[in-house]
């Protein structure tokens, strides 16, 4: 099992990541808002008070919102392969 750094002092097991996307577009923004409202325990905020840049969807159905750009996440996940 490999862990990938997705935010400052925040790592996620690579095998638990379903997919990750930029926090842009109406669908993604509304999906995050809906999850925060209906199931707040399933959304982890790893932005440390900064702007949301990306969303990581886990195989468990949980979300992690991070302040790391999607380009940075792509390169970090590619490094681990």
Tab-separated table of C-alpha atoms in Angstrom:
chain	number	residue	atom	x	y	z
A	1	UNK	CA	0.000	0.000	0.000
A	2	UNK	CA	1.344	3.407	-0.974
A	3	UNK	CA	0.343	6.699	0.565
A	4	UNK	CA	0.155	9.869	-1.503
A	5	UNK	CA	0.543	13.350	-0.056
A	6	UNK	CA	-2.592	15.311	-0.991
A	7	UNK	CA	-2.196	18.309	1.319
A	8	UNK	CA	0.164	19.625	3.972
A	9	UNK	CA	0.716	16.769	6.442
A	10	UNK	CA	-2.192	14.828	4.894
A	11	UNK	CA	-1.680	11.491	3.153
A	12	UNK	CA	-4.176	9.115	1.548
A	13	UNK	CA	-3.665	5.428	0.708
A	14	UNK	CA	-3.505	5.260	-3.080
A	15	UNK	CA	-5.609	2.097	-3.241
A	16	UNK	CA	-8.507	3.878	-1.478
A	17	UNK	CA	-8.773	6.659	-4.102
A	18	UNK	CA	-11.566	6.166	-6.618
A	19	UNK	CA	-10.805	9.350	-8.564
A	20	UNK	CA	-9.844	12.988	-8.067
A	21	UNK	CA	-10.986	16.110	-9.861
A	22	UNK	CA	-10.644	19.872	-9.871
A	23	UNK	CA	-13.150	21.805	-7.771
A	24	UNK	CA	-14.760	23.434	-10.772
A	25	UNK	CA	-17.907	22.921	-12.707
A	26	UNK	CA	-21.440	23.010	-11.420
A	27	UNK	CA	-21.743	19.259	-10.887
A	28	UNK	CA	-18.669	18.901	-8.654
A	29	UNK	CA	-19.405	22.033	-6.613
A	30	UNK	CA	-23.023	20.997	-6.064
A	31	UNK	CA	-21.996	17.428	-5.214
A	32	UNK	CA	-19.618	18.666	-2.502
A	33	UNK	CA	-22.221	21.090	-1.112
A	34	UNK	CA	-24.852	18.347	-1.033
A	35	UNK	CA	-22.531	15.911	0.743
A	36	UNK	CA	-21.508	18.545	3.307
A	37	UNK	CA	-25.179	19.221	4.054
A	38	UNK	CA	-26.613	15.681	4.066
A	39	UNK	CA	-23.630	13.626	5.254
A	40	UNK	CA	-21.114	15.943	6.933
A	41	UNK	CA	-19.190	13.011	8.427
A	42	UNK	CA	-18.287	11.782	4.945
A	43	UNK	CA	-16.537	15.018	3.910
A	44	UNK	CA	-13.036	15.688	5.203
A	45	UNK	CA	-11.740	19.227	4.899
A	46	UNK	CA	-7.987	19.214	4.324
A	47	UNK	CA	-7.759	22.791	3.037
A	48	UNK	CA	-6.522	24.194	6.345
A	49	UNK	CA	-8.591	27.332	5.788
A	50	UNK	CA	-7.483	27.930	2.208
A	51	UNK	CA	-9.404	27.859	-1.067
A	52	UNK	CA	-10.721	24.481	-2.257
A	53	UNK	CA	-8.801	23.481	-5.372
A	54	UNK	CA	-9.515	19.742	-5.776
A	55	UNK	CA	-11.803	16.979	-4.561
A	56	UNK	CA	-10.723	13.393	-3.928
A	57	UNK	CA	-13.417	10.712	-4.046
A	58	UNK	CA	-12.619	7.575	-2.062
A	59	UNK	CA	-13.839	4.037	-2.677
A	60	UNK	CA	-15.705	4.234	0.654
A	61	UNK	CA	-17.937	7.044	-0.661
A	62	UNK	CA	-16.151	9.711	1.369
A	63	UNK	CA	-14.792	12.970	-0.054
A	64	UNK	CA	-11.638	14.858	0.795
A	65	UNK	CA	-11.466	18.511	-0.201
A	66	UNK	CA	-7.945	19.874	-0.556
A	67	UNK	CA	-6.196	23.106	-1.443
A	68	UNK	CA	-3.794	21.287	-3.785
A	69	UNK	CA	-4.194	21.906	-7.520
A	70	UNK	CA	-5.273	19.077	-9.771
A	71	UNK	CA	-1.990	19.289	-11.715
A	72	UNK	CA	-0.005	18.743	-8.529
A	73	UNK	CA	-2.193	15.779	-7.567
A	74	UNK	CA	-1.751	14.216	-11.012
A	75	UNK	CA	2.027	14.461	-10.738
A	76	UNK	CA	2.060	13.068	-7.186
A	77	UNK	CA	-0.097	10.084	-8.120
A	78	UNK	CA	2.053	9.486	-11.234
A	79	UNK	CA	5.269	9.573	-9.155
A	80	UNK	CA	3.996	6.714	-7.033
A	81	UNK	CA	3.512	4.358	-10.000
